[in-house]
Amino acid sequence: GQNIDQPTEMTATEGAIVQINCTYQTSGFNGLFWYQQHAGEAPTFLSYNVLDGLEEKGRFSSFLSRSKGYSYLLLKELQMKDSASYLCAVGYNTDKLIFGTGTRLQVFP
Amino acid sequence: DGGITQSPKYLFRKEGQNVTLSCEQNLNHDAMYWYRQDPGQGLRLIYYSQIVNDFQKGDIAEGYSVSREKKESFPLTVTSAQKNPTAFYLCASRLTGDDGYTFGSGTRLTVV
């Protein structure tokens, strides 16, 4: 079956670095996505990894290891506005996406 | 500007009534999806459609129905058969072969 695990909650301090981990088990893997979701709002796309390695986009980076079924999202120079839920999602089969339960990140001054 | 529009943002219905949630996109995306989000749970796939006049059940399709008569529109009907309909409903679309899914702003349905 399909399964994604990520921590439920994390806290960090403004200006710090935080790493949110995600492990997954799926068949027909065709990419891993990270989304940011503020409370009551739609998820917004952050990153997409289909090959092993690190993808960097400004303050955000995402890493993938397909052999380990593992990804992480790295957020640098944390800002208060980064307080949100971060959703790990895996594409599988031809065109389906399964989501983890999300990691709620709280950034404190 | 292109995007996905979901309406209404908040919806209240009495138990036993059917209700239809609207989802319209002007991105010329081929595929459209409906997800349900409950507190403490990830988004769960209800239905999806990859082309006009065709759609497939997702993981939790029972009690829901959809149609895809136009490329731009993918309405979701929550029927009285859905045992626990109160939730946040998200519509998404994707251009086939592209990386990203674009989400609408969601409809929060409350059944009383």
mmCIF file of C-alpha atoms in Angstrom:
data_model
loop_
_atom_site.group_PDB
_atom_site.id
_atom_site.type_symbol
_atom_site.label_atom_id
_atom_site.label_comp_id
_atom_site.label_asym_id
_atom_site.label_seq_id
_atom_site.Cartn_x
_atom_site.Cartn_y
_atom_site.Cartn_z
ATOM 1 C CA GLY A 1 0.000 0.000 0.000
ATOM 2 C CA GLN A 2 0.897 3.654 -0.019
ATOM 3 C CA ASN A 3 2.173 5.270 3.168
ATOM 4 C CA ILE A 4 3.836 8.548 4.089
ATOM 5 C CA ASP A 5 5.194 9.512 7.500
ATOM 6 C CA GLN A 6 6.257 12.922 8.725
ATOM 7 C CA PRO A 7 6.411 14.495 12.205
ATOM 8 C CA THR A 8 3.225 16.055 13.460
ATOM 9 C CA GLU A 9 4.696 19.209 14.947
ATOM 10 C CA MET A 10 7.987 21.094 15.107
ATOM 11 C CA THR A 11 9.087 24.358 16.648
ATOM 12 C CA ALA A 12 12.004 26.616 15.777
ATOM 13 C CA THR A 13 13.335 30.099 16.377
ATOM 14 C CA GLU A 14 13.328 32.985 13.935
ATOM 15 C CA GLY A 15 16.571 33.036 11.930
ATOM 16 C CA ALA A 16 17.320 29.371 12.581
ATOM 17 C CA ILE A 17 17.384 26.356 10.251
ATOM 18 C CA VAL A 18 14.841 23.529 10.453
ATOM 19 C CA GLN A 19 14.699 20.176 8.665
ATOM 20 C CA ILE A 20 11.381 18.406 8.159
ATOM 21 C CA ASN A 21 11.726 14.716 7.328
ATOM 22 C CA CYS A 22 9.422 12.532 5.284
ATOM 23 C CA THR A 23 9.569 8.789 4.705
ATOM 24 C CA TYR A 24 7.382 7.009 2.224
ATOM 25 C CA GLN A 25 6.412 3.632 0.803
ATOM 26 C CA THR A 26 4.676 3.647 -2.555
ATOM 27 C CA SER A 27 4.514 1.675 -5.752
ATOM 28 C CA GLY A 28 5.029 3.351 -9.102
ATOM 29 C CA PHE A 29 6.889 6.329 -7.608
ATOM 30 C CA ASN A 30 7.032 9.308 -9.949
ATOM 31 C CA GLY A 31 8.123 12.204 -7.809
ATOM 32 C CA LEU A 32 7.957 13.799 -4.386
ATOM 33 C CA PHE A 33 6.377 17.161 -3.673
ATOM 34 C CA TRP A 34 6.520 19.573 -0.770
ATOM 35 C CA TYR A 35 3.677 22.013 -0.191
ATOM 36 C CA GLN A 36 3.192 24.792 2.342
ATOM 37 C CA GLN A 37 -0.265 25.338 3.781
ATOM 38 C CA HIS A 38 -1.321 28.173 6.059
ATOM 39 C CA ALA A 39 -4.361 27.481 8.203
ATOM 40 C CA GLY A 40 -7.599 27.554 6.231
ATOM 41 C CA GLU A 41 -5.821 28.175 2.951
ATOM 42 C CA ALA A 42 -4.877 26.151 -0.106
ATOM 43 C CA PRO A 43 -1.531 24.343 -0.256
ATOM 44 C CA THR A 44 1.098 26.170 -2.285
ATOM 45 C CA PHE A 45 3.798 24.353 -4.215
ATOM 46 C CA LEU A 46 7.318 24.520 -2.790
ATOM 47 C CA SER A 47 9.403 21.861 -4.501
ATOM 48 C CA TYR A 48 9.450 18.736 -6.623
ATOM 49 C CA ASN A 49 12.115 15.993 -6.611
ATOM 50 C CA VAL A 50 12.117 13.088 -9.010
ATOM 51 C CA LEU A 51 15.853 12.265 -8.982
ATOM 52 C CA ASP A 52 18.101 11.685 -5.982
ATOM 53 C CA GLY A 53 19.816 14.731 -4.605
ATOM 54 C CA LEU A 54 19.267 18.229 -3.376
ATOM 55 C CA GLU A 55 17.128 20.894 -5.044
ATOM 56 C CA GLU A 56 17.640 24.434 -3.803
ATOM 57 C CA LYS A 57 15.199 27.319 -4.161
ATOM 58 C CA GLY A 58 16.195 30.352 -2.181
ATOM 59 C CA ARG A 59 15.698 29.715 1.526
ATOM 60 C CA PHE A 60 14.102 26.326 0.854
ATOM 61 C CA SER A 61 15.871 23.123 -0.193
ATOM 62 C CA SER A 62 14.509 19.633 -0.676
ATOM 63 C CA PHE A 63 16.400 16.362 -0.723
ATOM 64 C CA LEU A 64 15.392 12.948 -2.049
ATOM 65 C CA SER A 65 16.805 9.451 -1.682
ATOM 66 C CA ARG A 66 14.660 7.014 -3.645
ATOM 67 C CA SER A 67 16.507 3.936 -2.402
ATOM 68 C CA LYS A 68 15.771 4.909 1.198
ATOM 69 C CA GLY A 69 12.255 6.232 0.558
ATOM 70 C CA TYR A 70 13.313 9.427 2.290
ATOM 71 C CA SER A 71 13.057 13.132 1.725
ATOM 72 C CA TYR A 72 13.571 16.264 3.755
ATOM 73 C CA LEU A 73 12.662 19.902 3.413
ATOM 74 C CA LEU A 74 15.237 22.349 4.747
ATOM 75 C CA LEU A 75 14.168 25.854 5.652
ATOM 76 C CA LYS A 76 16.906 28.412 6.316
ATOM 77 C CA GLU A 77 16.797 31.871 7.892
ATOM 78 C CA LEU A 78 13.385 31.154 9.336
ATOM 79 C CA GLN A 79 10.842 33.946 9.365
ATOM 80 C CA MET A 80 7.645 34.268 11.341
ATOM 81 C CA LYS A 81 5.644 33.895 8.125
ATOM 82 C CA ASP A 82 7.111 30.387 7.713
ATOM 83 C CA SER A 83 4.790 29.221 10.496
ATOM 84 C CA ALA A 84 2.531 26.842 8.565
ATOM 85 C CA SER A 85 1.928 23.185 7.840
ATOM 86 C CA TYR A 86 4.311 21.489 5.442
ATOM 87 C CA LEU A 87 2.866 18.639 3.413
ATOM 88 C CA CYS A 88 4.943 15.880 1.899
ATOM 89 C CA ALA A 89 3.228 14.253 -1.090
ATOM 90 C CA VAL A 90 4.262 11.424 -3.370
ATOM 91 C CA GLY A 91 3.184 10.933 -6.958
ATOM 92 C CA TYR A 92 2.478 7.323 -7.883
ATOM 93 C CA ASN A 93 1.122 5.289 -10.780
ATOM 94 C CA THR A 94 0.302 7.566 -13.683
ATOM 95 C CA ASP A 95 -1.204 10.647 -12.184
ATOM 96 C CA LYS A 96 -2.143 10.266 -8.523
ATOM 97 C CA LEU A 97 -0.798 12.018 -5.467
ATOM 98 C CA ILE A 98 -0.842 10.805 -1.871
ATOM 99 C CA PHE A 99 -0.272 13.224 0.985
ATOM 100 C CA GLY A 100 1.244 12.830 4.408
ATOM 101 C CA THR A 101 -0.622 14.248 7.398
ATOM 102 C CA GLY A 102 1.538 17.366 7.363
ATOM 103 C CA THR A 103 4.046 18.863 9.793
ATOM 104 C CA ARG A 104 2.883 21.923 11.666
ATOM 105 C CA LEU A 105 5.836 24.277 12.114
ATOM 106 C CA GLN A 106 5.726 27.073 14.663
ATOM 107 C CA VAL A 107 8.390 29.765 14.455
ATOM 108 C CA PHE A 108 9.008 31.781 17.607
ATOM 109 C CA PRO A 109 10.728 35.177 17.885
ATOM 110 C CA ASP B 1 -4.683 35.791 -14.274
ATOM 111 C CA GLY B 2 -5.046 32.044 -14.567
ATOM 112 C CA GLY B 3 -6.051 29.954 -11.628
ATOM 113 C CA ILE B 4 -8.570 27.713 -9.953
ATOM 114 C CA THR B 5 -11.717 29.116 -8.399
ATOM 115 C CA GLN B 6 -13.671 27.258 -5.789
ATOM 116 C CA SER B 7 -16.970 28.536 -4.567
ATOM 117 C CA PRO B 8 -18.355 29.145 -2.109
ATOM 118 C CA LYS B 9 -15.613 29.495 0.510
ATOM 119 C CA TYR B 10 -17.977 28.494 3.322
ATOM 120 C CA LEU B 11 -21.063 26.342 2.942
ATOM 121 C CA PHE B 12 -23.623 25.212 5.490
ATOM 122 C CA ARG B 13 -26.148 22.496 4.801
ATOM 123 C CA LYS B 14 -28.654 20.487 6.741
ATOM 124 C CA GLU B 15 -28.083 16.806 7.207
ATOM 125 C CA GLY B 16 -29.678 14.745 4.442
ATOM 126 C CA GLN B 17 -29.338 17.392 1.748
ATOM 127 C CA ASN B 18 -27.161 17.019 -1.311
ATOM 128 C CA VAL B 19 -24.776 19.887 -1.978
ATOM 129 C CA THR B 20 -22.590 20.725 -4.981
ATOM 130 C CA LEU B 21 -19.185 22.365 -4.693
ATOM 131 C CA SER B 22 -17.931 24.312 -7.680
ATOM 132 C CA CYS B 23 -14.429 24.128 -9.160
ATOM 133 C CA GLU B 24 -13.448 26.088 -12.273
ATOM 134 C CA GLN B 25 -9.989 26.502 -13.810
ATOM 135 C CA ASN B 26 -8.741 28.631 -16.692
ATOM 136 C CA LEU B 27 -5.265 27.145 -16.795
ATOM 137 C CA ASN B 28 -6.083 24.783 -19.669
ATOM 138 C CA HIS B 29 -5.083 21.907 -17.394
ATOM 139 C CA ASP B 30 -6.079 18.423 -18.435
ATOM 140 C CA ALA B 31 -6.399 16.735 -15.059
ATOM 141 C CA MET B 32 -8.532 17.813 -12.117
ATOM 142 C CA TYR B 33 -8.807 16.410 -8.618
ATOM 143 C CA TRP B 34 -10.934 16.642 -5.509
ATOM 144 C CA TYR B 35 -9.395 16.169 -2.085
ATOM 145 C CA ARG B 36 -10.853 16.206 1.367
ATOM 146 C CA GLN B 37 -8.891 17.453 4.381
ATOM 147 C CA ASP B 38 -9.790 16.677 7.991
ATOM 148 C CA PRO B 39 -7.933 17.886 11.102
ATOM 149 C CA GLY B 40 -4.908 15.727 11.832
ATOM 150 C CA GLN B 41 -5.184 13.891 8.539
ATOM 151 C CA GLY B 42 -3.557 14.329 5.201
ATOM 152 C CA LEU B 43 -5.433 15.260 2.053
ATOM 153 C CA ARG B 44 -7.401 12.292 0.782
ATOM 154 C CA LEU B 45 -8.344 11.815 -2.852
ATOM 155 C CA ILE B 46 -12.068 11.653 -3.590
ATOM 156 C CA TYR B 47 -12.261 11.675 -7.398
ATOM 157 C CA TYR B 48 -10.054 12.672 -10.279
ATOM 158 C CA SER B 49 -10.443 13.252 -13.994
ATOM 159 C CA GLN B 50 -7.729 13.204 -16.626
ATOM 160 C CA ILE B 51 -9.874 14.099 -19.633
ATOM 161 C CA VAL B 52 -13.325 15.473 -20.361
ATOM 162 C CA ASN B 53 -16.209 13.033 -19.880
ATOM 163 C CA ASP B 54 -14.046 10.631 -17.911
ATOM 164 C CA PHE B 55 -13.299 10.351 -14.186
ATOM 165 C CA GLN B 56 -12.076 7.780 -11.676
ATOM 166 C CA LYS B 57 -12.757 7.079 -8.037
ATOM 167 C CA GLY B 58 -10.094 7.991 -5.540
ATOM 168 C CA ASP B 59 -9.575 6.475 -2.106
ATOM 169 C CA ILE B 60 -12.761 7.798 -0.460
ATOM 170 C CA ALA B 61 -15.335 8.151 -3.261
ATOM 171 C CA GLU B 62 -18.320 6.707 -1.368
ATOM 172 C CA GLY B 63 -21.053 9.296 -0.893
ATOM 173 C CA TYR B 64 -19.663 11.632 -3.546
ATOM 174 C CA SER B 65 -20.279 12.150 -7.257
ATOM 175 C CA VAL B 66 -18.606 14.249 -9.954
ATOM 176 C CA SER B 67 -18.976 15.241 -13.582
ATOM 177 C CA ARG B 68 -16.521 16.534 -16.182
ATOM 178 C CA GLU B 69 -18.589 17.898 -19.042
ATOM 179 C CA LYS B 70 -16.145 20.724 -19.756
ATOM 180 C CA LYS B 71 -12.377 20.886 -19.431
ATOM 181 C CA GLU B 72 -12.651 23.922 -17.195
ATOM 182 C CA SER B 73 -15.155 22.558 -14.700
ATOM 183 C CA PHE B 74 -15.178 19.662 -12.224
ATOM 184 C CA PRO B 75 -18.052 20.012 -9.736
ATOM 185 C CA LEU B 76 -18.312 17.732 -6.710
ATOM 186 C CA THR B 77 -21.644 16.686 -5.238
ATOM 187 C CA VAL B 78 -21.695 15.600 -1.617
ATOM 188 C CA THR B 79 -24.703 13.340 -1.292
ATOM 189 C CA SER B 80 -26.742 12.390 1.739
ATOM 190 C CA ALA B 81 -25.013 9.004 1.615
ATOM 191 C CA GLN B 82 -21.763 10.578 2.811
ATOM 192 C CA LYS B 83 -21.711 9.757 6.524
ATOM 193 C CA ASN B 84 -19.388 12.500 7.710
ATOM 194 C CA PRO B 85 -19.391 15.324 5.136
ATOM 195 C CA THR B 86 -18.142 18.167 7.317
ATOM 196 C CA ALA B 87 -14.627 18.905 6.061
ATOM 197 C CA PHE B 88 -12.407 21.220 4.055
ATOM 198 C CA TYR B 89 -12.620 20.369 0.348
ATOM 199 C CA LEU B 90 -9.815 21.231 -2.046
ATOM 200 C CA CYS B 91 -9.876 21.119 -5.826
ATOM 201 C CA ALA B 92 -6.646 20.864 -7.802
ATOM 202 C CA SER B 93 -5.592 20.723 -11.413
ATOM 203 C CA ARG B 94 -2.503 19.684 -13.328
ATOM 204 C CA LEU B 95 -1.226 19.881 -16.862
ATOM 205 C CA THR B 96 -0.429 16.310 -17.932
ATOM 206 C CA GLY B 97 3.305 15.759 -17.806
ATOM 207 C CA ASP B 98 3.905 18.853 -15.708
ATOM 208 C CA ASP B 99 5.281 18.778 -12.202
ATOM 209 C CA GLY B 100 2.996 20.886 -10.148
ATOM 210 C CA TYR B 101 -0.556 20.604 -8.942
ATOM 211 C CA THR B 102 -2.368 23.926 -8.558
ATOM 212 C CA PHE B 103 -4.904 24.117 -5.755
ATOM 213 C CA GLY B 104 -8.019 26.186 -5.360
ATOM 214 C CA SER B 105 -8.631 28.109 -2.146
ATOM 215 C CA GLY B 106 -10.951 25.452 -0.787
ATOM 216 C CA THR B 107 -14.539 25.155 0.422
ATOM 217 C CA ARG B 108 -15.267 24.530 4.063
ATOM 218 C CA LEU B 109 -18.474 22.511 4.262
ATOM 219 C CA THR B 110 -20.357 22.239 7.533
ATOM 220 C CA VAL B 111 -23.340 19.944 7.796
ATOM 221 C CA VAL B 112 -25.623 20.543 10.747
#
